[in-house]
PDB file of C-alpha atoms in Angstrom:
ATOM      1  CA  UNK A   1     -18.574  -9.154  10.647  1.00  0.00           C
ATOM      2  CA  UNK A   2     -15.694  -7.407   8.858  1.00  0.00           C
ATOM      3  CA  UNK A   3     -14.712  -8.277   5.334  1.00  0.00           C
ATOM      4  CA  UNK A   4     -11.031  -8.925   4.727  1.00  0.00           C
ATOM      5  CA  UNK A   5      -9.699  -8.544   1.211  1.00  0.00           C
ATOM      6  CA  UNK A   6      -6.168  -9.647   0.411  1.00  0.00           C
ATOM      7  CA  UNK A   7      -4.611  -8.217  -2.726  1.00  0.00           C
ATOM      8  CA  UNK A   8      -1.362  -9.130  -4.400  1.00  0.00           C
ATOM      9  CA  UNK A   9      -0.002  -6.273  -6.480  1.00  0.00           C
ATOM     10  CA  UNK A  10       3.142  -4.473  -7.584  1.00  0.00           C
ATOM     11  CA  UNK A  11       4.497  -2.737  -4.460  1.00  0.00           C
ATOM     12  CA  UNK A  12       5.360   0.436  -6.362  1.00  0.00           C
ATOM     13  CA  UNK A  13       2.284   0.893  -8.541  1.00  0.00           C
ATOM     14  CA  UNK A  14      -1.020  -0.311  -7.141  1.00  0.00           C
ATOM     15  CA  UNK A  15      -2.769  -0.818 -10.454  1.00  0.00           C
ATOM     16  CA  UNK A  16      -6.513  -1.429 -10.325  1.00  0.00           C
ATOM     17  CA  UNK A  17      -6.744  -0.407  -6.666  1.00  0.00           C
ATOM     18  CA  UNK A  18      -9.082   2.559  -6.167  1.00  0.00           C
ATOM     19  CA  UNK A  19      -7.917   5.658  -4.304  1.00  0.00           C
ATOM     20  CA  UNK A  20      -9.142   6.201  -0.733  1.00  0.00           C
ATOM     21  CA  UNK A  21     -10.724   2.772  -0.602  1.00  0.00           C
ATOM     22  CA  UNK A  22      -9.133   0.901   2.296  1.00  0.00           C
ATOM     23  CA  UNK A  23      -9.076   1.401   6.051  1.00  0.00           C
ATOM     24  CA  UNK A  24      -5.899  -0.594   6.657  1.00  0.00           C
ATOM     25  CA  UNK A  25      -2.757  -1.571   4.758  1.00  0.00           C
ATOM     26  CA  UNK A  26      -0.155  -3.996   6.060  1.00  0.00           C
ATOM     27  CA  UNK A  27       3.435  -3.948   4.840  1.00  0.00           C
ATOM     28  CA  UNK A  28       4.951  -7.418   5.013  1.00  0.00           C
ATOM     29  CA  UNK A  29       8.604  -6.705   4.198  1.00  0.00           C
ATOM     30  CA  UNK A  30       8.299  -4.518   1.113  1.00  0.00           C
ATOM     31  CA  UNK A  31      10.340  -1.530   2.251  1.00  0.00           C
ATOM     32  CA  UNK A  32      13.547  -3.376   3.076  1.00  0.00           C
ATOM     33  CA  UNK A  33      13.433  -5.055  -0.344  1.00  0.00           C
ATOM     34  CA  UNK A  34      13.403  -1.693  -2.121  1.00  0.00           C
ATOM     35  CA  UNK A  35      17.044  -0.634  -2.257  1.00  0.00           C
ATOM     36  CA  UNK A  36      16.591   2.879  -3.632  1.00  0.00           C
ATOM     37  CA  UNK A  37      15.172   5.453  -1.236  1.00  0.00           C
ATOM     38  CA  UNK A  38      13.137   6.958  -4.096  1.00  0.00           C
ATOM     39  CA  UNK A  39      11.346   3.624  -4.594  1.00  0.00           C
ATOM     40  CA  UNK A  40      10.610   3.383  -0.856  1.00  0.00           C
ATOM     41  CA  UNK A  41       9.111   6.871  -0.910  1.00  0.00           C
ATOM     42  CA  UNK A  42       7.005   6.040  -3.973  1.00  0.00           C
ATOM     43  CA  UNK A  43       5.723   2.881  -2.279  1.00  0.00           C
ATOM     44  CA  UNK A  44       4.665   4.798   0.840  1.00  0.00           C
ATOM     45  CA  UNK A  45       2.981   7.493  -1.284  1.00  0.00           C
ATOM     46  CA  UNK A  46       1.000   4.823  -3.126  1.00  0.00           C
ATOM     47  CA  UNK A  47      -0.082   3.197   0.139  1.00  0.00           C
ATOM     48  CA  UNK A  48      -1.449   6.462   1.489  1.00  0.00           C
ATOM     49  CA  UNK A  49      -3.180   7.132  -1.840  1.00  0.00           C
ATOM     50  CA  UNK A  50      -5.327   3.992  -1.470  1.00  0.00           C
ATOM     51  CA  UNK A  51      -6.076   4.526   2.219  1.00  0.00           C
ATOM     52  CA  UNK A  52      -9.152   6.348   3.398  1.00  0.00           C
ATOM     53  CA  UNK A  53      -8.630   9.475   5.470  1.00  0.00           C
ATOM     54  CA  UNK A  54      -7.548   8.227   8.886  1.00  0.00           C
ATOM     55  CA  UNK A  55      -6.596   4.817   7.496  1.00  0.00           C
ATOM     56  CA  UNK A  56      -3.826   2.842   9.179  1.00  0.00           C
ATOM     57  CA  UNK A  57      -0.571   1.653   7.611  1.00  0.00           C
ATOM     58  CA  UNK A  58       1.540  -0.900   9.479  1.00  0.00           C
TER      59      UNK A  58
END
């Protein structure tokens, strides 16, 4: 059985979330709420920082 962990965190800075730890990250409307392109890019960079190599981001 797979373990599912849901985390609520700042969408720009994932504090207390270890690097390369997760297999999957799901974006539920964060990008369209970030008006500045630079903030969108930072969000995506942070997502890929916490994903394992080959992890999926939807």
